[in-house]
Amino acid sequence: MAGSSEEAPDYGRGVVIADDWPGYDLNLFTYPQHYYGDLEYVLIPHGIIVDRIERLAKDIMKDIGYCDIMVLCVLKGGYKFCADLVEHLKNISRNSDRFVSLKVDFIRLKSYRNDQFMDEMQIIGGDDLSTLAGKNVLIVEDVVGMGRTMKALLSSIEKYKPNMVKVASLLVKRTPGSDGFKPDYAGFEIPNLFVVGYALDYNEYFRDLNHICVINEHGKEKYRV
């Protein structure tokens, strides 16, 4: 089913950002004034994110073919990635000789408190997963780290026997505790950093930041709960 265990076209690790990458100076970009002093640097500028997502959409359509797709968006961090990805998929469909039906559903997973991963994952909201039976499912996630959250979700979905399950993640972290899970489609592979922006949050803050940035210790303390 989903992940790197299947034999499928290898779309690589996405854009790989090295551990020693210094990032971009914040002064080179515009960002909300209320976050001044809370960030270390820009890891991925907004324009690069958008361009990479457009390429991911092309790879997805090439891989799975022009079949109907049920997109399962993992909220809240994945909503912006999902919206942009779906729009690119629709554009590809519009310019092809075959209509592709794209339906979107939503589920929320709670796995972090502050910047620490919790042992128990909470699944919040979402329609009855039995509706995914026989469907071609594309799970859209913001970040894959250790892989536990995605494996738990896949386990829940696969009980309902969808026709196909693929996972697209904007980010994949090189995390020491990773169980080796890799999504089928990855936007960027990044160091083990806690990042915010482009709808990725820290206790609900920073979702309004367009770039993906590294939060500093002052920012963590300021918005800690």
mmCIF file of N, CA and C in Angstrom, residues 191 206 218:
data_model
loop_
_atom_site.group_PDB
_atom_site.id
_atom_site.type_symbol
_atom_site.label_atom_id
_atom_site.label_comp_id
_atom_site.label_asym_id
_atom_site.label_seq_id
_atom_site.Cartn_x
_atom_site.Cartn_y
_atom_site.Cartn_z
ATOM 1 N N PRO A 191 16.714 18.685 8.010
ATOM 2 C CA PRO A 191 17.315 18.240 9.277
ATOM 3 C C PRO A 191 16.261 18.127 10.371
ATOM 4 N N PHE A 206 2.176 30.967 14.203
ATOM 5 C CA PHE A 206 3.026 30.901 13.001
ATOM 6 C C PHE A 206 2.333 30.316 11.771
ATOM 7 N N HIS A 218 13.629 31.692 22.143
ATOM 8 C CA HIS A 218 12.770 32.770 22.630
ATOM 9 C C HIS A 218 11.335 32.588 22.162
#
